[in-house]
């Protein structure tokens, strides 16, 4: 038998249990509703469908029930299908977003519309502008170039002329740092280096081509100033320069360098008051001739006469001495008569036949003077066959030069077989005589015909 108070407690317990289990029915109903929503072909109708009345009742009743003591039943309340409902509801925006992304995708290349004239006239991107319009350098303009040598590429890759003035003239661009720079300049818009350009500054060095080339060889980082080659002169301009004729006088300036100090001339300094050019060989004069071909200036030729060297005139020996000693040479050259060249060459031969020939045993005097142009005696000798120096062979040198002019002056030539019996006062000692030949600038010989 249950008392009234216990009955009341039992009723309350039953009531509590009934209230706590109320959500079980709505959960099942909501799951059925969610399943029907997934099978519905229209997502819009599923989102707009009203939930069953029981669900509404539970949702409305839930706030009115406060059963805090029954904490272990809270998970049942939290499993309300609202979460599932939200999941179903969120599926729609995903489909809509996919549709939106599909709309935003650009059309295939073939479906894109043709640009309008205004779009075609729009300026290109900066990269396209650089490639299409590199920096333009006018003839005579100076531009900066920076090159850095590496372990992979340390070769400059240039053929240059360092003897034609105060700059280094570029003759040819080959494989190397400059060619690599030129390749990169195509996309950077910088001016490339070309044949004909002049390097006017290398790491701050100016006016000294030899020093600039030396710096290019020794420095790892090169900061250059390059001057664009001047515009080519039209052919008539060069033709307008009057070529010198026989007797015309023209000026020539030559500068010796550490690379090239030889004048490169065979000359006759015994035929009058001028220095006559017999032959042009490798040296300063030949370099000068090569560089002035396009300038219209006259070149120096065999047969020309040097009539002035640095202000010295009328003294061929002094002029030749100045040519040997001076670094800067200012010459006045008189054009020879080309029609007389064969006769001038043949004249010594004819005179040689007519010159007096000393008989065997006769002694004649010879004087030779060394110069900066010619300091070799040019003899093969035997200094071990007695008390004289016996001439075995005459080669190119002072004696050969003397022999060329001797016949025309009525003097005797020195020949193989002759004996030098005295040299600068030394006699009877061949070793001392040969030593004097090597150490003395002026040689006074007594020669006996064999």
Short mmCIF file of C-alpha atoms in Angstrom, two decimals:
data_model
loop_
_atom_site.label_atom_id
_atom_site.label_comp_id
_atom_site.label_asym_id
_atom_site.label_seq_id
_atom_site.Cartn_x
_atom_site.Cartn_y
_atom_site.Cartn_z
CA UNK A 1 0.00 0.00 0.00
CA UNK A 2 1.34 3.28 -0.98
CA UNK A 3 0.73 6.37 0.96
CA UNK A 4 -0.39 9.58 -0.60
CA UNK A 5 2.96 11.27 -0.40
CA UNK A 6 4.65 8.28 -1.95
CA UNK A 7 1.99 8.22 -4.61
CA UNK A 8 2.69 11.83 -5.29
CA UNK A 9 6.42 11.02 -5.56
CA UNK A 10 5.63 8.12 -7.85
CA UNK A 11 3.53 10.37 -10.03
CA UNK A 12 6.31 12.92 -10.13
CA UNK A 13 8.79 10.21 -11.10
CA UNK A 14 6.50 8.99 -13.80
CA UNK A 15 5.97 12.48 -14.95
CA UNK A 16 9.71 13.05 -15.02
CA UNK A 17 10.31 9.95 -17.03
CA UNK A 18 7.53 10.81 -19.42
CA UNK A 19 8.93 14.33 -19.96
CA UNK A 20 12.49 13.07 -20.40
CA UNK A 21 11.44 10.54 -23.02
CA UNK A 22 9.25 12.92 -24.99
CA UNK A 23 12.14 13.82 -27.44
CA UNK A 24 12.52 10.18 -28.54
CA UNK A 25 9.40 10.30 -30.72
CA UNK A 26 10.21 13.61 -32.42
CA UNK A 27 13.73 12.34 -33.30
CA UNK A 28 12.34 9.37 -35.19
CA UNK A 29 9.82 11.53 -36.93
CA UNK A 30 12.47 14.04 -37.90
CA UNK A 31 14.70 11.27 -39.32
CA UNK A 32 11.81 10.16 -41.46
CA UNK A 33 11.29 13.72 -42.55
CA UNK A 34 14.98 14.12 -43.44
CA UNK A 35 14.90 10.88 -45.45
CA UNK A 36 11.90 12.08 -47.43
CA UNK A 37 13.68 15.41 -48.03
CA UNK A 38 16.72 13.64 -49.56
CA UNK A 39 14.50 11.68 -51.92
CA UNK A 40 12.74 14.82 -53.04
CA UNK A 41 13.82 15.91 -56.58
CA UNK A 42 13.45 19.58 -55.77
CA UNK A 43 15.96 20.97 -53.23
CA UNK A 44 13.94 24.18 -53.08
CA UNK A 45 10.73 22.34 -52.05
CA UNK A 46 12.65 20.38 -49.42
CA UNK A 47 14.02 23.59 -47.90
CA UNK A 48 10.57 25.17 -47.86
CA UNK A 49 8.69 22.15 -46.44
CA UNK A 50 7.38 22.70 -42.93
CA UNK A 51 8.48 20.16 -40.29
CA UNK A 52 5.80 17.96 -38.71
CA UNK A 53 3.66 19.38 -35.96
CA UNK A 54 5.16 17.05 -33.42
CA UNK A 55 8.57 18.53 -34.12
CA UNK A 56 7.21 22.02 -33.68
CA UNK A 57 5.61 20.97 -30.45
CA UNK A 58 8.82 19.53 -29.12
CA UNK A 59 10.79 22.54 -30.14
CA UNK A 60 8.25 24.78 -28.45
CA UNK A 61 7.96 22.59 -25.36
CA UNK A 62 11.67 22.11 -24.81
CA UNK A 63 12.23 25.51 -23.24
CA UNK A 64 9.30 25.02 -20.80
CA UNK A 65 10.80 21.82 -19.36
CA UNK A 66 13.60 22.40 -16.91
CA UNK A 67 14.81 19.06 -15.66
CA UNK A 68 18.23 20.07 -14.47
CA UNK A 69 18.70 17.18 -12.00
CA UNK A 70 18.63 14.60 -14.82
CA UNK A 71 22.03 15.53 -16.33
CA UNK A 72 22.59 12.07 -17.82
CA UNK A 73 19.63 12.56 -20.18
CA UNK A 74 20.96 15.79 -21.70
CA UNK A 75 22.68 14.06 -24.61
CA UNK A 76 19.26 12.87 -25.79
CA UNK A 77 17.99 16.44 -25.97
CA UNK A 78 21.16 17.61 -27.75
CA UNK A 79 20.64 15.02 -30.50
CA UNK A 80 17.66 16.89 -31.86
CA UNK A 81 17.52 16.59 -35.62
CA UNK A 82 18.01 20.31 -36.03
CA UNK A 83 21.64 19.50 -36.76
CA UNK A 84 20.60 17.05 -39.45
CA UNK A 85 18.19 19.59 -40.75
CA UNK A 86 21.02 22.11 -40.97
CA UNK A 87 23.12 19.59 -42.87
CA UNK A 88 20.34 19.10 -45.36
CA UNK A 89 19.76 22.78 -45.68
CA UNK A 90 23.52 23.40 -46.28
CA UNK A 91 23.61 21.02 -49.23
CA UNK A 92 21.81 23.53 -51.38
CA UNK A 93 24.37 26.32 -51.19
CA UNK A 94 27.11 23.82 -52.24
CA UNK A 95 25.21 23.01 -55.42
CA UNK A 96 24.53 26.68 -56.02
CA UNK A 97 28.21 27.55 -55.51
CA UNK A 98 29.26 24.90 -58.01
CA UNK A 99 26.86 26.40 -60.49
CA UNK A 100 28.24 29.89 -59.75
CA UNK A 101 31.85 28.68 -60.21
CA UNK A 102 30.88 27.16 -63.51
CA UNK A 103 29.43 30.49 -64.62
CA UNK A 104 32.64 32.33 -63.59
CA UNK A 105 34.97 30.04 -65.53
CA UNK A 106 36.36 31.75 -68.67
CA UNK A 107 35.13 30.38 -71.96
CA UNK A 108 37.46 28.17 -74.02
CA UNK A 109 39.97 29.91 -76.28
CA UNK A 110 37.88 29.39 -79.38
CA UNK A 111 34.76 30.80 -77.67
CA UNK A 112 36.39 34.02 -76.41
CA UNK A 113 35.15 37.12 -78.16
CA UNK A 114 37.39 38.97 -80.60
CA UNK A 115 39.00 42.04 -78.95
CA UNK A 116 37.43 45.33 -79.87
CA UNK A 117 39.51 47.97 -81.73
CA UNK A 118 39.83 49.89 -78.43
CA UNK A 119 41.21 46.80 -76.68
CA UNK A 120 43.63 46.16 -79.52
CA UNK A 121 44.90 49.74 -79.30
CA UNK A 122 45.52 49.45 -75.55
CA UNK A 123 49.24 49.64 -74.53
CA UNK A 124 51.04 46.33 -74.11
CA UNK A 125 52.48 45.09 -70.84
CA UNK A 126 55.82 46.57 -69.69
CA UNK A 127 57.69 43.37 -70.62
CA UNK A 128 56.30 43.43 -74.14
CA UNK A 129 57.25 47.10 -74.46
CA UNK A 130 60.86 46.40 -73.46
CA UNK A 131 61.21 43.56 -75.94
CA UNK A 132 59.61 45.50 -78.74
CA UNK A 133 61.32 48.82 -78.10
CA UNK A 134 64.86 48.49 -76.68
CA UNK A 135 66.78 51.61 -75.75
CA UNK A 136 67.91 53.44 -78.87
CA UNK A 137 71.49 54.72 -78.86
CA UNK A 138 72.44 57.28 -81.46
CA UNK A 139 75.91 57.44 -83.07
CA UNK A 140 78.26 59.18 -80.67
CA UNK A 141 76.12 58.46 -77.57
CA UNK A 142 77.89 57.02 -74.51
CA UNK A 143 76.26 54.27 -72.44
CA UNK A 144 77.31 52.30 -69.35
CA UNK A 145 77.99 48.57 -69.26
CA UNK A 146 78.83 46.42 -66.22
CA UNK A 147 80.37 42.98 -66.66
CA UNK A 148 81.39 40.47 -64.01
CA UNK A 149 83.75 37.58 -64.66
CA UNK A 150 82.88 34.20 -63.20
CA UNK A 151 84.55 30.82 -62.87
CA UNK A 152 82.42 29.68 -65.81
CA UNK A 153 82.97 32.72 -68.04
CA UNK A 154 86.05 34.90 -67.63
CA UNK A 155 86.79 35.63 -71.31
CA UNK A 156 85.92 39.12 -72.56
CA UNK A 157 85.33 37.93 -76.12
CA UNK A 158 86.47 40.99 -78.05
CA UNK A 159 88.95 41.73 -80.84
CA UNK A 160 90.11 45.31 -80.25
CA UNK A 161 92.37 47.99 -81.69
CA UNK A 162 94.32 49.74 -78.94
CA UNK A 163 96.67 51.68 -81.21
CA UNK A 164 94.38 54.05 -83.08
CA UNK A 165 93.95 56.85 -80.53
CA UNK A 166 92.88 57.41 -76.94
CA UNK A 167 90.13 54.76 -76.90
CA UNK A 168 89.87 50.99 -77.32
CA UNK A 169 88.09 50.34 -80.60
CA UNK A 170 86.01 47.16 -80.88
CA UNK A 171 86.76 45.28 -84.09
CA UNK A 172 84.74 42.10 -83.45
CA UNK A 173 82.45 40.59 -80.77
CA UNK A 174 83.15 36.90 -80.16
CA UNK A 175 81.91 34.31 -77.67
CA UNK A 176 82.42 35.56 -74.11
CA UNK A 177 81.17 38.04 -71.51
CA UNK A 178 80.18 40.69 -74.06
CA UNK A 179 78.21 38.23 -76.20
CA UNK A 180 76.42 37.00 -73.05
CA UNK A 181 75.65 40.61 -72.08
CA UNK A 182 74.28 41.32 -75.57
CA UNK A 183 71.98 38.30 -75.34
CA UNK A 184 70.59 39.46 -72.00
CA UNK A 185 70.21 43.05 -73.23
CA UNK A 186 67.60 41.95 -75.79
CA UNK A 187 65.03 41.48 -73.02
CA UNK A 188 66.26 44.23 -70.68
CA UNK A 189 66.13 47.05 -73.20
CA UNK A 190 69.80 47.94 -72.69
CA UNK A 191 71.97 48.79 -75.73
CA UNK A 192 74.21 46.02 -76.97
CA UNK A 193 77.92 46.37 -77.74
CA UNK A 194 78.77 46.25 -81.45
CA UNK A 195 81.81 46.19 -83.69
CA UNK A 196 82.90 49.78 -84.31
CA UNK A 197 81.98 50.98 -80.80
CA UNK A 198 84.73 52.55 -78.70
CA UNK A 199 85.46 51.86 -75.03
CA UNK A 200 86.27 55.28 -73.58
CA UNK A 201 86.50 54.32 -69.89
CA UNK A 202 87.38 51.11 -68.01
CA UNK A 203 87.00 51.26 -64.22
CA UNK A 204 87.77 54.99 -64.29
CA UNK A 205 90.77 54.71 -66.65
CA UNK A 206 90.53 57.00 -69.68
CA UNK A 207 92.81 58.20 -72.48
CA UNK A 208 95.21 55.24 -72.23
CA UNK A 209 94.14 52.27 -74.37
CA UNK A 210 97.00 50.07 -73.17
CA UNK A 211 96.09 50.62 -69.50
CA UNK A 212 92.41 50.05 -70.27
CA UNK A 213 93.12 46.72 -71.99
CA UNK A 214 95.37 45.75 -69.07
CA UNK A 215 92.53 46.52 -66.62
CA UNK A 216 90.12 44.42 -68.69
CA UNK A 217 92.50 41.49 -68.37
CA UNK A 218 93.13 41.83 -64.63
CA UNK A 219 89.81 43.00 -63.13
CA UNK A 220 86.91 40.71 -62.22
CA UNK A 221 84.32 43.52 -62.18
CA UNK A 222 84.37 45.79 -65.23
CA UNK A 223 82.51 49.11 -65.38
CA UNK A 224 82.73 50.39 -68.94
CA UNK A 225 81.67 53.52 -70.76
CA UNK A 226 81.08 52.70 -74.40
CA UNK A 227 80.61 55.20 -77.21
CA UNK A 228 78.41 54.15 -80.10
CA UNK A 229 80.31 54.13 -83.39
CA UNK A 230 79.76 57.26 -85.45
CA UNK A 231 77.62 56.96 -88.53
CA UNK A 232 79.54 55.71 -91.53
CA UNK A 233 80.66 58.44 -93.88
CA UNK A 234 79.39 58.14 -97.44
CA UNK A 235 81.91 56.94 -100.01
CA UNK A 236 82.14 60.31 -101.82
CA UNK A 237 83.51 61.93 -98.66
CA UNK A 238 86.55 59.64 -98.67
CA UNK A 239 86.99 60.02 -102.40
CA UNK A 240 86.99 63.79 -102.00
CA UNK A 241 90.41 63.67 -100.26
CA UNK A 242 93.08 64.41 -102.82
CA UNK A 243 95.72 61.69 -103.00
CA UNK A 244 99.23 63.13 -102.83
CA UNK A 245 101.26 63.13 -106.02
CA UNK A 246 105.00 63.11 -106.45
CA UNK A 247 106.55 65.99 -104.52
CA UNK A 248 103.53 66.58 -102.23
CA UNK A 249 104.30 66.86 -98.51
CA UNK A 250 101.96 65.42 -95.86
CA UNK A 251 102.05 65.14 -92.07
CA UNK A 252 102.14 61.90 -90.09
CA UNK A 253 101.96 61.45 -86.29
CA UNK A 254 103.07 58.20 -84.67
CA UNK A 255 103.06 57.24 -80.98
CA UNK A 256 105.07 54.37 -79.58
CA UNK A 257 103.47 52.11 -76.99
CA UNK A 258 104.56 49.28 -74.70
CA UNK A 259 103.04 46.88 -77.24
CA UNK A 260 104.49 48.46 -80.38
CA UNK A 261 107.66 50.58 -80.34
CA UNK A 262 109.34 49.53 -83.60
CA UNK A 263 109.05 52.04 -86.44
CA UNK A 264 109.11 49.26 -89.05
CA UNK A 265 111.08 50.95 -91.83
CA UNK A 266 114.15 50.13 -93.86
CA UNK A 267 115.69 53.53 -94.69
CA UNK A 268 118.59 55.09 -96.52
CA UNK A 269 120.17 57.89 -94.50
CA UNK A 270 123.22 58.37 -96.72
CA UNK A 271 121.70 59.62 -99.97
CA UNK A 272 121.22 63.30 -99.25
CA UNK A 273 119.51 65.57 -96.75
CA UNK A 274 116.46 63.36 -96.23
CA UNK A 275 115.71 59.87 -94.89
CA UNK A 276 114.56 57.77 -97.82
CA UNK A 277 112.05 54.98 -97.15
CA UNK A 278 113.21 51.75 -98.79
CA UNK A 279 110.71 49.31 -97.33
CA UNK A 280 107.71 49.31 -94.95
CA UNK A 281 107.76 46.35 -92.53
CA UNK A 282 105.68 45.33 -89.53
CA UNK A 283 105.62 48.14 -86.97
CA UNK A 284 104.20 51.59 -86.26
CA UNK A 285 104.16 52.74 -89.89
CA UNK A 286 102.34 49.63 -91.11
CA UNK A 287 99.79 49.97 -88.28
CA UNK A 288 99.30 53.62 -89.25
CA UNK A 289 98.78 52.66 -92.90
CA UNK A 290 96.14 50.08 -91.95
CA UNK A 291 94.14 52.50 -89.79
CA UNK A 292 94.00 55.39 -92.29
CA UNK A 293 92.75 53.43 -95.30
CA UNK A 294 89.14 54.57 -94.77
CA UNK A 295 90.05 58.10 -93.66
CA UNK A 296 91.46 59.28 -96.96
CA UNK A 297 94.83 60.15 -95.42
CA UNK A 298 97.94 59.21 -97.43
CA UNK A 299 99.91 56.17 -96.37
CA UNK A 300 103.69 55.97 -96.21
CA UNK A 301 105.22 54.01 -99.06
CA UNK A 302 108.60 52.84 -100.23
CA UNK A 303 110.22 55.68 -102.16
CA UNK A 304 108.84 58.42 -99.91
CA UNK A 305 111.27 60.75 -98.17
CA UNK A 306 111.11 61.85 -94.54
CA UNK A 307 112.18 65.50 -94.63
CA UNK A 308 111.37 66.45 -91.02
CA UNK A 309 111.31 64.52 -87.72
CA UNK A 310 110.14 66.47 -84.65
CA UNK A 311 111.45 69.71 -86.21
CA UNK A 312 114.82 68.25 -87.30
CA UNK A 313 115.59 68.81 -91.00
CA UNK A 314 118.58 68.45 -93.33
CA UNK A 315 120.39 65.91 -91.12
CA UNK A 316 119.40 62.30 -91.88
CA UNK A 317 121.53 60.85 -89.06
CA UNK A 318 119.95 63.16 -86.48
CA UNK A 319 116.47 62.41 -87.83
CA UNK A 320 117.02 58.64 -87.58
CA UNK A 321 118.43 59.10 -84.06
CA UNK A 322 115.28 61.06 -83.08
CA UNK A 323 113.08 58.32 -84.53
CA UNK A 324 114.84 55.81 -82.29
CA UNK A 325 114.70 57.87 -79.09
CA UNK A 326 111.36 59.71 -79.20
CA UNK A 327 108.04 58.22 -78.13
CA UNK A 328 105.96 60.73 -80.10
CA UNK A 329 107.00 61.28 -83.71
CA UNK A 330 105.75 64.15 -85.86
CA UNK A 331 106.93 63.57 -89.41
CA UNK A 332 106.77 65.48 -92.65
CA UNK A 333 106.87 63.07 -95.56
CA UNK A 334 107.39 63.92 -99.22
CA UNK A 335 105.75 61.64 -101.75
CA UNK A 336 108.30 59.97 -104.01
CA UNK A 337 108.00 59.51 -107.75
CA UNK A 338 106.70 55.96 -108.34
CA UNK A 339 108.03 55.96 -111.90
CA UNK A 340 111.57 56.30 -110.61
CA UNK A 341 111.41 53.46 -108.10
CA UNK A 342 112.92 50.73 -110.32
CA UNK A 343 115.76 53.02 -111.39
CA UNK A 344 116.42 54.01 -107.78
CA UNK A 345 116.69 50.38 -106.79
CA UNK A 346 118.85 49.47 -109.76
CA UNK A 347 121.17 52.46 -109.38
CA UNK A 348 123.30 50.99 -106.57
CA UNK A 349 123.77 47.80 -108.58
CA UNK A 350 124.97 49.70 -111.63
CA UNK A 351 127.24 51.85 -109.50
CA UNK A 352 128.59 48.79 -107.76
CA UNK A 353 129.86 47.44 -111.05
CA UNK A 354 131.54 50.72 -111.78
CA UNK A 355 132.96 51.24 -108.30
CA UNK A 356 136.69 50.67 -107.86
CA UNK A 357 137.45 47.17 -106.61
CA UNK A 358 140.41 46.89 -104.28
CA UNK A 359 142.98 44.28 -105.25
CA UNK A 360 143.77 41.39 -102.99
CA UNK A 361 145.71 42.61 -99.99
CA UNK A 362 144.50 46.18 -100.30
CA UNK A 363 143.17 47.81 -97.12
CA UNK A 364 140.19 50.20 -97.02
CA UNK A 365 138.43 52.09 -94.25
CA UNK A 366 134.82 51.63 -93.18
CA UNK A 367 132.82 53.62 -90.62
CA UNK A 368 129.58 52.30 -89.17
CA UNK A 369 127.21 53.89 -86.63
CA UNK A 370 124.56 52.00 -84.67
CA UNK A 371 121.07 53.49 -84.28
CA UNK A 372 117.86 52.65 -82.50
CA UNK A 373 116.57 51.31 -85.82
CA UNK A 374 119.63 49.24 -86.57
CA UNK A 375 122.16 48.14 -83.97
CA UNK A 376 123.23 44.72 -85.31
CA UNK A 377 126.55 44.45 -87.18
CA UNK A 378 125.16 41.65 -89.37
CA UNK A 379 128.29 39.52 -89.79
CA UNK A 380 129.25 35.90 -89.25
CA UNK A 381 132.97 35.94 -88.36
CA UNK A 382 135.86 33.67 -87.42
CA UNK A 383 137.86 35.04 -84.51
CA UNK A 384 140.07 31.98 -83.95
CA UNK A 385 142.09 31.81 -87.16
CA UNK A 386 144.92 34.26 -86.43
CA UNK A 387 145.32 37.87 -85.42
CA UNK A 388 142.44 39.19 -87.55
CA UNK A 389 138.64 38.80 -87.61
CA UNK A 390 137.69 36.94 -90.78
CA UNK A 391 134.31 37.73 -92.40
CA UNK A 392 132.45 34.50 -93.22
CA UNK A 393 129.05 35.91 -94.24
CA UNK A 394 127.27 39.28 -94.57
CA UNK A 395 123.68 39.24 -93.24
CA UNK A 396 121.01 41.88 -92.62
CA UNK A 397 122.39 44.62 -90.41
CA UNK A 398 124.76 47.60 -90.41
CA UNK A 399 127.22 46.12 -92.90
CA UNK A 400 124.47 45.19 -95.39
CA UNK A 401 123.02 48.72 -95.10
CA UNK A 402 126.49 50.16 -95.66
CA UNK A 403 127.03 47.96 -98.72
CA UNK A 404 123.79 49.25 -100.33
CA UNK A 405 125.02 52.85 -100.41
CA UNK A 406 128.78 52.33 -100.70
CA UNK A 407 128.96 51.79 -104.49
CA UNK A 408 127.12 55.03 -105.25
CA UNK A 409 129.58 56.83 -103.01
CA UNK A 410 132.61 55.21 -104.63
CA UNK A 411 133.36 53.17 -101.53
CA UNK A 412 134.21 49.49 -101.27
CA UNK A 413 131.76 46.93 -99.97
CA UNK A 414 132.59 44.42 -97.25
CA UNK A 415 132.43 40.85 -98.55
CA UNK A 416 132.76 37.33 -97.25
CA UNK A 417 136.48 36.46 -97.08
CA UNK A 418 137.60 39.96 -96.09
CA UNK A 419 139.56 40.37 -92.87
CA UNK A 420 139.05 43.07 -90.23
CA UNK A 421 142.59 43.91 -89.16
CA UNK A 422 141.75 46.85 -86.91
CA UNK A 423 138.68 48.02 -85.02
CA UNK A 424 138.61 51.33 -83.10
CA UNK A 425 142.42 51.17 -82.83
CA UNK A 426 142.50 47.57 -81.58
CA UNK A 427 144.80 45.26 -83.60
CA UNK A 428 146.21 41.73 -83.29
CA UNK A 429 143.51 40.62 -80.82
CA UNK A 430 140.43 39.17 -82.57
CA UNK A 431 138.58 38.55 -79.28
CA UNK A 432 139.00 42.19 -78.18
CA UNK A 433 137.93 43.43 -81.62
CA UNK A 434 134.74 41.33 -81.58
CA UNK A 435 134.04 42.56 -78.05
CA UNK A 436 134.41 46.18 -79.21
CA UNK A 437 131.96 45.52 -82.06
CA UNK A 438 129.38 44.48 -79.48
CA UNK A 439 129.93 47.36 -77.03
CA UNK A 440 130.69 50.38 -79.25
CA UNK A 441 128.11 52.53 -81.03
CA UNK A 442 130.59 53.96 -83.56
CA UNK A 443 132.84 51.50 -85.36
CA UNK A 444 135.95 52.50 -87.36
CA UNK A 445 137.27 49.49 -89.25
CA UNK A 446 140.29 48.71 -91.38
CA UNK A 447 139.34 45.90 -93.76
CA UNK A 448 141.76 43.92 -95.93
CA UNK A 449 140.53 42.39 -99.16
CA UNK A 450 141.25 38.68 -99.18
#
